[in-house]
Short mmCIF file of C-alpha atoms in Angstrom, two decimals:
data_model
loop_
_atom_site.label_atom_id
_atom_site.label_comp_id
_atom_site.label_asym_id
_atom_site.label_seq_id
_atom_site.Cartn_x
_atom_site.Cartn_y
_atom_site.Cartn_z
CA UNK A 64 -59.21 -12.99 1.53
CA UNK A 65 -60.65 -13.66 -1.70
CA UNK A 66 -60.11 -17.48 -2.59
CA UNK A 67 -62.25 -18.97 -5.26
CA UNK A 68 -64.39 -21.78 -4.65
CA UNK A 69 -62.12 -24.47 -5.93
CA UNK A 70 -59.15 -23.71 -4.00
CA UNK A 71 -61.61 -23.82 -0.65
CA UNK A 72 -62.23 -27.23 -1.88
CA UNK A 73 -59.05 -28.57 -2.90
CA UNK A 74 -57.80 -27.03 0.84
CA UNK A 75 -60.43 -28.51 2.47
CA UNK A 76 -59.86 -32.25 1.26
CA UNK A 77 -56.13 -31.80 2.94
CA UNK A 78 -57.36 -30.95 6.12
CA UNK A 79 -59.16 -34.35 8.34
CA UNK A 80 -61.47 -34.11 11.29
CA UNK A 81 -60.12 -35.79 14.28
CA UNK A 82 -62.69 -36.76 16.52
CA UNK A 83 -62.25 -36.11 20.50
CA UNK A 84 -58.96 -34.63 20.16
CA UNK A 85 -57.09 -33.37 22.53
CA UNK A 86 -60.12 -33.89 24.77
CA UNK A 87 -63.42 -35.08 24.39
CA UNK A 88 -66.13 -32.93 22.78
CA UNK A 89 -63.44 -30.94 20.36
CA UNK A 90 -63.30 -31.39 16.51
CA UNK A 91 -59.55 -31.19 15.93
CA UNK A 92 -58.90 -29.59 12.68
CA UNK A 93 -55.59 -31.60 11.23
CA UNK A 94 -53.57 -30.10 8.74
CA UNK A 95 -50.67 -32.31 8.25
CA UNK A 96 -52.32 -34.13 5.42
CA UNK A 97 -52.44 -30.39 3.06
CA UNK A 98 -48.69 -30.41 4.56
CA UNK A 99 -47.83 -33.76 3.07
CA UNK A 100 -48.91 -32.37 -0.74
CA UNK A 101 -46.20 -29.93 -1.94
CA UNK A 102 -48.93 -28.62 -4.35
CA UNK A 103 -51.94 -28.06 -1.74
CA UNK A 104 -49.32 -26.60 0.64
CA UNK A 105 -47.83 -24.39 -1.92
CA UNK A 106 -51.33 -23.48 -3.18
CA UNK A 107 -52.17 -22.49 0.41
CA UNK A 108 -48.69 -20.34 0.57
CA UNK A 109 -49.72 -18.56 -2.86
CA UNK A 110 -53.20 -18.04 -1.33
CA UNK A 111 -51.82 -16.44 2.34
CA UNK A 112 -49.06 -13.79 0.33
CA UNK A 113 -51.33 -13.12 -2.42
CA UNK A 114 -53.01 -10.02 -0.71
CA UNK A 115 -49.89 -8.61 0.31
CA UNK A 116 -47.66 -9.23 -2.83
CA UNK A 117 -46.66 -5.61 -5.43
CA UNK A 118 -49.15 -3.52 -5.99
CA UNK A 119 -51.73 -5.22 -3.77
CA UNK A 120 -52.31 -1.77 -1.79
CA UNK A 121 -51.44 -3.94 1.52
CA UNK A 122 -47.85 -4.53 1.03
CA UNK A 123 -45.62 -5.75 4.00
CA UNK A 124 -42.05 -5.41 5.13
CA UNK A 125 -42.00 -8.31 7.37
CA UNK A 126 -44.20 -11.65 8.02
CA UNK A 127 -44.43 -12.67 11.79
CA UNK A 128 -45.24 -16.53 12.46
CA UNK A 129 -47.10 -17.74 15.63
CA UNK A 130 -45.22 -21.21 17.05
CA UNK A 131 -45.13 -23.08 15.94
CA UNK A 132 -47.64 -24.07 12.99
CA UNK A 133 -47.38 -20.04 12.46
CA UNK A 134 -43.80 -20.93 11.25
CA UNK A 135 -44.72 -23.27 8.72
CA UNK A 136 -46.84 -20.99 6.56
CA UNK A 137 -45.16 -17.40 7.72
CA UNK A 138 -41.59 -18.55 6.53
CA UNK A 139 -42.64 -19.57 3.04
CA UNK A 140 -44.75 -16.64 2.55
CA UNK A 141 -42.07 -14.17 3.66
CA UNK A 142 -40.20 -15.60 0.84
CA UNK A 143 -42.87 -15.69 -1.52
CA UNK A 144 -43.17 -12.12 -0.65
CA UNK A 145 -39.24 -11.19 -0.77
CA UNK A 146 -39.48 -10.10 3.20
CA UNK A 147 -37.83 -11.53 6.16
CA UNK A 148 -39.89 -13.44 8.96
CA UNK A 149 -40.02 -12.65 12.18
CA UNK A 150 -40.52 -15.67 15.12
CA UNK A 151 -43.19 -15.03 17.91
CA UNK A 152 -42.35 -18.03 20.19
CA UNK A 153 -43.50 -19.52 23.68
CA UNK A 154 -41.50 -18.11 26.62
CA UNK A 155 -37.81 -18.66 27.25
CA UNK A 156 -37.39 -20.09 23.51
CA UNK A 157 -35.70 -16.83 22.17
CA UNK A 158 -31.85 -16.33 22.73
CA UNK A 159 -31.89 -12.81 23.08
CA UNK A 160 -33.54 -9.95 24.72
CA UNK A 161 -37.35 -10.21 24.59
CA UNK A 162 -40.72 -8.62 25.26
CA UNK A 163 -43.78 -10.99 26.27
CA UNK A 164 -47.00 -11.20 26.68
CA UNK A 165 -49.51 -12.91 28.97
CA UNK A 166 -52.65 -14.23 27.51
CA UNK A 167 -55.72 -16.19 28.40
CA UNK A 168 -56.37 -19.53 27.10
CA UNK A 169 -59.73 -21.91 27.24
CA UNK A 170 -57.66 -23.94 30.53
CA UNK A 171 -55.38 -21.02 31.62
CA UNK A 172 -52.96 -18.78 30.65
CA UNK A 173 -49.61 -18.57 28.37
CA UNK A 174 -46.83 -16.40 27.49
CA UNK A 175 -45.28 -15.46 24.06
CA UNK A 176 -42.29 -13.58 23.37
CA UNK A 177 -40.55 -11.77 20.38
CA UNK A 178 -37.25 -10.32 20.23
CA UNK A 179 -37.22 -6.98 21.16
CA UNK A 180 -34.97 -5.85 17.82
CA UNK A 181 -37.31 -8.14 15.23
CA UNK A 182 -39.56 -5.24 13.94
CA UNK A 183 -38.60 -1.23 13.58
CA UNK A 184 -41.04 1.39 14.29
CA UNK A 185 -43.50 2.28 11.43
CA UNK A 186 -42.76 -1.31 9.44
CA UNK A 187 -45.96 -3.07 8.29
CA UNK A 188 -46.54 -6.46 9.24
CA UNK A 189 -48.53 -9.62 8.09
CA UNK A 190 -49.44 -12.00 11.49
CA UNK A 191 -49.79 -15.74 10.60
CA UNK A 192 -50.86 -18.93 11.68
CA UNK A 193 -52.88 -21.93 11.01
CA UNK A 194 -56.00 -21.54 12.72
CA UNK A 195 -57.84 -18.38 14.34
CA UNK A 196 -60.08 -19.98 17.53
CA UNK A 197 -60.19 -17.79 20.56
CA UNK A 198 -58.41 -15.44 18.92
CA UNK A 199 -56.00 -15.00 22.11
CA UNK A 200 -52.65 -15.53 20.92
CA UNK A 201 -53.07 -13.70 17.65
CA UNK A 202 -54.16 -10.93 20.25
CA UNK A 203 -51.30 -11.11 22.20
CA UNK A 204 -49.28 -11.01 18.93
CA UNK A 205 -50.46 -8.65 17.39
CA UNK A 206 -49.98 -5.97 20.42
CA UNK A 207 -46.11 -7.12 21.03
CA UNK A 208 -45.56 -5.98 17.55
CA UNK A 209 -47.20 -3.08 18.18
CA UNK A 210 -45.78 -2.57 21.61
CA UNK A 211 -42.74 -2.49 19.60
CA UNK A 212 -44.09 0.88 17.50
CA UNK A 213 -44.88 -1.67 14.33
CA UNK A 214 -47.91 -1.60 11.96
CA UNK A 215 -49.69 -4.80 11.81
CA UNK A 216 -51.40 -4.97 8.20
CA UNK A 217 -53.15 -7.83 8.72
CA UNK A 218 -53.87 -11.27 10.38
CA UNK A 219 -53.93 -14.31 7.95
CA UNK A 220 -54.85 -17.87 9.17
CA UNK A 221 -55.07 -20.96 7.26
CA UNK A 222 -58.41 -21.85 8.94
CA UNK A 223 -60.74 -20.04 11.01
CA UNK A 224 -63.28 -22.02 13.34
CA UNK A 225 -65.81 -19.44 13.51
CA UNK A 226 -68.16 -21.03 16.38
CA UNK A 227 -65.09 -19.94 18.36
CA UNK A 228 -65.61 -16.16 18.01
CA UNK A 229 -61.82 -15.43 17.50
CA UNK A 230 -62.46 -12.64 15.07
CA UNK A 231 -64.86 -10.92 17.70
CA UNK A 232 -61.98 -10.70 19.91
CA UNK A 233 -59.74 -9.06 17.15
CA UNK A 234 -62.53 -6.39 16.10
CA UNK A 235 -61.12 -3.37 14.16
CA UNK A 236 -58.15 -5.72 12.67
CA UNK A 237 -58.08 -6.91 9.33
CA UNK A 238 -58.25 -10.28 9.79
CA UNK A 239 -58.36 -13.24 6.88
CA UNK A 240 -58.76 -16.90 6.80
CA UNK A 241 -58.50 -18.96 3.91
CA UNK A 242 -61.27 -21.76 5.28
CA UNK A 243 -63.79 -20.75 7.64
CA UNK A 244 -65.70 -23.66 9.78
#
């Protein structure tokens, strides 16, 4: 994702370091502060649909949102692009039939779920959410929608903390962040 230098900036300043958090050790990456300023969250919106907007060569039918910070981003891109969003949540939070997925996390394992109607064969998808670590989820995302014969385009976080390796485990996607740590 191409994002010039002053944009990285300006996004960086709205994201704060949180020390210890959720255990000790860890370097929480805390976004709510870029959420709280309508113009560094709508910058970071214009930034994520940017590559996938007319005549970008990667244009998308759909944008799919991991829960939940996924949602937050995904939804206003999907407008900003003129396509519908598509919810990939946590087991048993979808009202109607699903397909899931069991994946690995640092301290165990997890399972997300998408409707089994929310993407047609052959559509072309953009995967979101706010940060890329293990790369797990985004994994497990990315092959529901393909389980369900869809084309995922791309996977676009907010943030990517690279020490993490995330983008290792999704080798041969296209895979963007807008701030890499």
């Amino acid at each position: 994702m191409s994002t010039d230098g002053a944009l990285v900036k300006r996004l960086e300043a709205g994201v704060r370091d949180i020390p210890d958090y959720p255990s000790p050790g860890i370097q929480f990456k805390d976004i709510t502060p870029l959420l709280a300023d309508p113009v560094l969250f709508g910058a970071a919106v214009e930034a994520l649909a940017a590559a996938h907007g007319p005549g970008s060569g990667a244009e998308v039918d759909v944008v799919a949102g991991i829960e939940a910070r996924g949602f937050i981003f995904g939804a206003p891109v999907a407008l900003a692009l003129g396509v519908g969003f598509v919810p990939i949540r946590k087991k048993g939070k979808l009202p109607h039939t699903t397909v899931s997925a069991e994946y690995t996390l640092e301290y165990g394992t997890a399972v997300i779920e998408v409707h089994e109607d929310a993407v047609r064969p052959g559509q072309r998808v953009l995967l979101l959410d706010d940060v890329l670590a293990t790369g797990g989820t985004a994994e497990a995302a990315a092959g529901l929608l393909e389980g369900l014969g869809a084309e995922v385009v791309a996977l676009s976080f907010l943030a990517e903390l690279g020490v993490l390796n995330g983008r290792e485990r999704l080798a041969g996607r296209v895979v963007k962040s807008l701030l890499n740590y």
